[in-house]
Amino acid sequence: MKILVLGGSGFVGYYLAKHFNATSVSAHQKEGYVKLDITNKEEVSEVLNKIKPELIINSAAIADVDLCEKEKETAMLVNGYAVGWLSSLSKEIGAKFVQISTDYVFDGLTGNYTEEDNPNPINEYGKSKLIGEENSLKNDAIVLRIEMPYGINIAKNKNVFFESVINNLKEGKTVNAAVDQIISPTFVEDIPKAVEVLVEKGANGIFHLASKEHFSRFEFVNIIADVFNFDKTFIKPVKLADFKMLAKRPKNTFLNTEKISKLYEIKALRANLEKIKTGMLI
Ligand SMILES: NC(=O)c1ccc[n+]([C@@H]2O[C@H](COP(=O)([O-])OP(=O)(O)OC[C@H]3O[C@@H](n4cnc5c(N)ncnc54)[C@H](OP(=O)(O)O)[C@@H]3O)[C@@H](O)[C@H]2O)c1
């Protein structure tokens, strides 16, 4: 099967492209990647018609929440509108479209969100990703919502929270973690495996992929420290409001994973952390 991964030079996209042995696409010219700016509709059409993939997985996005707040038109173009023409062109050429989305489509007032719950984003990133979801669903896509992916960023394109926790605790530096932000982080290695299962089953619509457990960021960092044997005194409990960030963050967006669990087995957080630790040879 010919598979195209958009955003293959990013944190999540790298894992998707590797797992599927796919043609990997980046926005910028880079060795090993097909260059494509998804906001350029003509270029998208040219590339899709030339490669003729049977499966297109879109992990390309502006995933920096504060940058989206600052540059909301660009965020909407990349995360929202471009997904419209990508998914409709996919349908036209007979390719299945998979859109990677986010828990930030929810307002975070209740947590335990199911696929049926109404989104209500509170920042520009969430608003733009919701438009991307709506556009893809019009074209029989799979929308896979993930939450704060954790794992090693092999693409090395940015700092990810998990790695900065590991690096800071290893060096005996303080890690401030919110006690009032509730999460259910997604193991990054689960994403391609779950996509594969959903595509094989001929699924359509929205699915939530996250850990089955939920906890505060503070608890999450403590569990990481436990597994990696780091000194926990460097972990400082703070409130979300203590971080001065441009965009508002939803407080409790833990995702209900019952739907996907019928098709894909989500392993416990500690087991995944042990797996990462073994791979890192720490
Ligand atoms: N990271 C998170 O915490 C998180 C949480 C929930 C959901 N998600 C979702 O997961 C997906 C992947 O996120 P990520 O963290 O892996 O992102 P990332 O590391 O920031 O990578 C973004 C990717 O998008 C590409 N891209 C950006 N603008 C583009 C454009 N105009 N045309 C083509 N490609 C473009 C980038 O290409 P270049 O390398 O060339 O710039 C890069 O490959 C996104 O849909 C995001 O919304 C992420």
PDB file of N, CA and C in Angstrom, residues 160-179 217-225 230-239 243:
ATOM      1  N   VAL A 160      10.136  18.359  23.718  1.00  0.00           N
ATOM      2  CA  VAL A 160       8.832  17.849  24.153  1.00  0.00           C
ATOM      3  C   VAL A 160       8.860  17.724  25.675  1.00  0.00           C
ATOM      4  N   PHE A 161       7.686  17.897  26.290  1.00  0.00           N
ATOM      5  CA  PHE A 161       7.580  17.959  27.750  1.00  0.00           C
ATOM      6  C   PHE A 161       8.268  16.758  28.416  1.00  0.00           C
ATOM      7  N   PHE A 162       7.969  15.558  27.926  1.00  0.00           N
ATOM      8  CA  PHE A 162       8.505  14.342  28.528  1.00  0.00           C
ATOM      9  C   PHE A 162      10.038  14.368  28.573  1.00  0.00           C
ATOM     10  N   GLU A 163      10.646  14.718  27.441  1.00  0.00           N
ATOM     11  CA  GLU A 163      12.122  14.723  27.395  1.00  0.00           C
ATOM     12  C   GLU A 163      12.703  15.832  28.269  1.00  0.00           C
ATOM     13  N   SER A 164      12.018  16.972  28.333  1.00  0.00           N
ATOM     14  CA  SER A 164      12.578  18.035  29.170  1.00  0.00           C
ATOM     15  C   SER A 164      12.499  17.634  30.647  1.00  0.00           C
ATOM     16  N   VAL A 165      11.459  16.872  31.017  1.00  0.00           N
ATOM     17  CA  VAL A 165      11.379  16.361  32.392  1.00  0.00           C
ATOM     18  C   VAL A 165      12.568  15.442  32.666  1.00  0.00           C
ATOM     19  N   ILE A 166      12.807  14.502  31.749  1.00  0.00           N
ATOM     20  CA  ILE A 166      13.903  13.542  31.913  1.00  0.00           C
ATOM     21  C   ILE A 166      15.240  14.299  32.030  1.00  0.00           C
ATOM     22  N   ASN A 167      15.473  15.220  31.098  1.00  0.00           N
ATOM     23  CA  ASN A 167      16.763  15.920  31.062  1.00  0.00           C
ATOM     24  C   ASN A 167      16.979  16.773  32.310  1.00  0.00           C
ATOM     25  N   ASN A 168      15.917  17.492  32.713  1.00  0.00           N
ATOM     26  CA  ASN A 168      16.061  18.357  33.894  1.00  0.00           C
ATOM     27  C   ASN A 168      16.286  17.549  35.163  1.00  0.00           C
ATOM     28  N   LEU A 169      15.500  16.481  35.355  1.00  0.00           N
ATOM     29  CA  LEU A 169      15.653  15.692  36.590  1.00  0.00           C
ATOM     30  C   LEU A 169      17.000  14.982  36.616  1.00  0.00           C
ATOM     31  N   LYS A 170      17.446  14.567  35.432  1.00  0.00           N
ATOM     32  CA  LYS A 170      18.757  13.897  35.345  1.00  0.00           C
ATOM     33  C   LYS A 170      19.879  14.841  35.779  1.00  0.00           C
ATOM     34  N   GLU A 171      19.703  16.127  35.422  1.00  0.00           N
ATOM     35  CA  GLU A 171      20.740  17.118  35.748  1.00  0.00           C
ATOM     36  C   GLU A 171      20.491  17.804  37.093  1.00  0.00           C
ATOM     37  N   GLY A 172      19.479  17.321  37.830  1.00  0.00           N
ATOM     38  CA  GLY A 172      19.188  17.912  39.144  1.00  0.00           C
ATOM     39  C   GLY A 172      18.617  19.317  39.043  1.00  0.00           C
ATOM     40  N   LYS A 173      17.869  19.563  37.973  1.00  0.00           N
ATOM     41  CA  LYS A 173      17.225  20.883  37.829  1.00  0.00           C
ATOM     42  C   LYS A 173      15.758  20.778  38.215  1.00  0.00           C
ATOM     43  N   THR A 174      15.200  21.906  38.649  1.00  0.00           N
ATOM     44  CA  THR A 174      13.802  21.938  39.086  1.00  0.00           C
ATOM     45  C   THR A 174      12.842  21.733  37.921  1.00  0.00           C
ATOM     46  N   VAL A 175      11.797  20.958  38.187  1.00  0.00           N
ATOM     47  CA  VAL A 175      10.702  20.837  37.214  1.00  0.00           C
ATOM     48  C   VAL A 175       9.427  21.326  37.901  1.00  0.00           C
ATOM     49  N   ASN A 176       8.836  22.382  37.362  1.00  0.00           N
ATOM     50  CA  ASN A 176       7.563  22.872  37.891  1.00  0.00           C
ATOM     51  C   ASN A 176       6.436  22.153  37.162  1.00  0.00           C
ATOM     52  N   ALA A 177       5.519  21.572  37.907  1.00  0.00           N
ATOM     53  CA  ALA A 177       4.432  20.831  37.253  1.00  0.00           C
ATOM     54  C   ALA A 177       3.108  21.153  37.929  1.00  0.00           C
ATOM     55  N   ALA A 178       2.103  21.408  37.099  1.00  0.00           N
ATOM     56  CA  ALA A 178       0.805  21.859  37.618  1.00  0.00           C
ATOM     57  C   ALA A 178       0.052  20.729  38.315  1.00  0.00           C
ATOM     58  N   VAL A 179      -0.498  21.073  39.474  1.00  0.00           N
ATOM     59  CA  VAL A 179      -1.310  20.092  40.221  1.00  0.00           C
ATOM     60  C   VAL A 179      -2.769  20.141  39.762  1.00  0.00           C
ATOM     61  N   ARG A 217      -0.501  16.853  35.956  1.00  0.00           N
ATOM     62  CA  ARG A 217       0.864  16.901  35.396  1.00  0.00           C
ATOM     63  C   ARG A 217       1.889  16.615  36.490  1.00  0.00           C
ATOM     64  N   PHE A 218       1.597  17.131  37.710  1.00  0.00           N
ATOM     65  CA  PHE A 218       2.507  16.912  38.845  1.00  0.00           C
ATOM     66  C   PHE A 218       2.648  15.415  39.126  1.00  0.00           C
ATOM     67  N   GLU A 219       1.522  14.714  39.131  1.00  0.00           N
ATOM     68  CA  GLU A 219       1.568  13.260  39.375  1.00  0.00           C
ATOM     69  C   GLU A 219       2.304  12.547  38.237  1.00  0.00           C
ATOM     70  N   PHE A 220       2.056  13.003  37.009  1.00  0.00           N
ATOM     71  CA  PHE A 220       2.710  12.402  35.842  1.00  0.00           C
ATOM     72  C   PHE A 220       4.238  12.497  35.985  1.00  0.00           C
ATOM     73  N   VAL A 221       4.708  13.680  36.340  1.00  0.00           N
ATOM     74  CA  VAL A 221       6.157  13.886  36.482  1.00  0.00           C
ATOM     75  C   VAL A 221       6.707  13.008  37.618  1.00  0.00           C
ATOM     76  N   ASN A 222       5.918  12.857  38.676  1.00  0.00           N
ATOM     77  CA  ASN A 222       6.352  11.990  39.792  1.00  0.00           C
ATOM     78  C   ASN A 222       6.448  10.522  39.371  1.00  0.00           C
ATOM     79  N   ILE A 223       5.527  10.079  38.528  1.00  0.00           N
ATOM     80  CA  ILE A 223       5.573   8.692  38.043  1.00  0.00           C
ATOM     81  C   ILE A 223       6.825   8.504  37.166  1.00  0.00           C
ATOM     82  N   ILE A 224       7.118   9.498  36.321  1.00  0.00           N
ATOM     83  CA  ILE A 224       8.332   9.417  35.483  1.00  0.00           C
ATOM     84  C   ILE A 224       9.563   9.293  36.401  1.00  0.00           C
ATOM     85  N   ALA A 225       9.598  10.145  37.427  1.00  0.00           N
ATOM     86  CA  ALA A 225      10.744  10.126  38.355  1.00  0.00           C
ATOM     87  C   ALA A 225      10.873   8.776  39.056  1.00  0.00           C
ATOM     88  N   PHE A 230      14.687   9.066  39.591  1.00  0.00           N
ATOM     89  CA  PHE A 230      15.192  10.426  39.774  1.00  0.00           C
ATOM     90  C   PHE A 230      14.741  10.957  41.135  1.00  0.00           C
ATOM     91  N   ASP A 231      15.499  11.905  41.662  1.00  0.00           N
ATOM     92  CA  ASP A 231      15.181  12.529  42.941  1.00  0.00           C
ATOM     93  C   ASP A 231      13.931  13.419  42.782  1.00  0.00           C
ATOM     94  N   LYS A 232      12.892  13.066  43.549  1.00  0.00           N
ATOM     95  CA  LYS A 232      11.609  13.766  43.378  1.00  0.00           C
ATOM     96  C   LYS A 232      11.575  15.144  44.054  1.00  0.00           C
ATOM     97  N   THR A 233      12.606  15.446  44.875  1.00  0.00           N
ATOM     98  CA  THR A 233      12.564  16.747  45.555  1.00  0.00           C
ATOM     99  C   THR A 233      12.712  17.907  44.564  1.00  0.00           C
ATOM    100  N   PHE A 234      13.162  17.596  43.358  1.00  0.00           N
ATOM    101  CA  PHE A 234      13.302  18.651  42.338  1.00  0.00           C
ATOM    102  C   PHE A 234      11.972  18.952  41.632  1.00  0.00           C
ATOM    103  N   ILE A 235      10.933  18.169  41.966  1.00  0.00           N
ATOM    104  CA  ILE A 235       9.629  18.388  41.318  1.00  0.00           C
ATOM    105  C   ILE A 235       8.792  19.316  42.197  1.00  0.00           C
ATOM    106  N   LYS A 236       8.446  20.458  41.664  1.00  0.00           N
ATOM    107  CA  LYS A 236       7.720  21.459  42.458  1.00  0.00           C
ATOM    108  C   LYS A 236       6.260  21.546  42.015  1.00  0.00           C
ATOM    109  N   PRO A 237       5.332  21.378  42.963  1.00  0.00           N
ATOM    110  CA  PRO A 237       3.911  21.526  42.614  1.00  0.00           C
ATOM    111  C   PRO A 237       3.557  22.995  42.415  1.00  0.00           C
ATOM    112  N   VAL A 238       2.969  23.323  41.297  1.00  0.00           N
ATOM    113  CA  VAL A 238       2.549  24.707  41.033  1.00  0.00           C
ATOM    114  C   VAL A 238       1.117  24.669  40.489  1.00  0.00           C
ATOM    115  N   LYS A 239       0.563  25.845  40.301  1.00  0.00           N
ATOM    116  CA  LYS A 239      -0.777  25.947  39.704  1.00  0.00           C
ATOM    117  C   LYS A 239      -0.611  26.336  38.238  1.00  0.00           C
ATOM    118  N   PHE A 243       1.998  29.663  35.423  1.00  0.00           N
ATOM    119  CA  PHE A 243       2.733  29.750  34.154  1.00  0.00           C
ATOM    120  C   PHE A 243       2.182  30.926  33.364  1.00  0.00           C
TER     121      PHE A 243
END
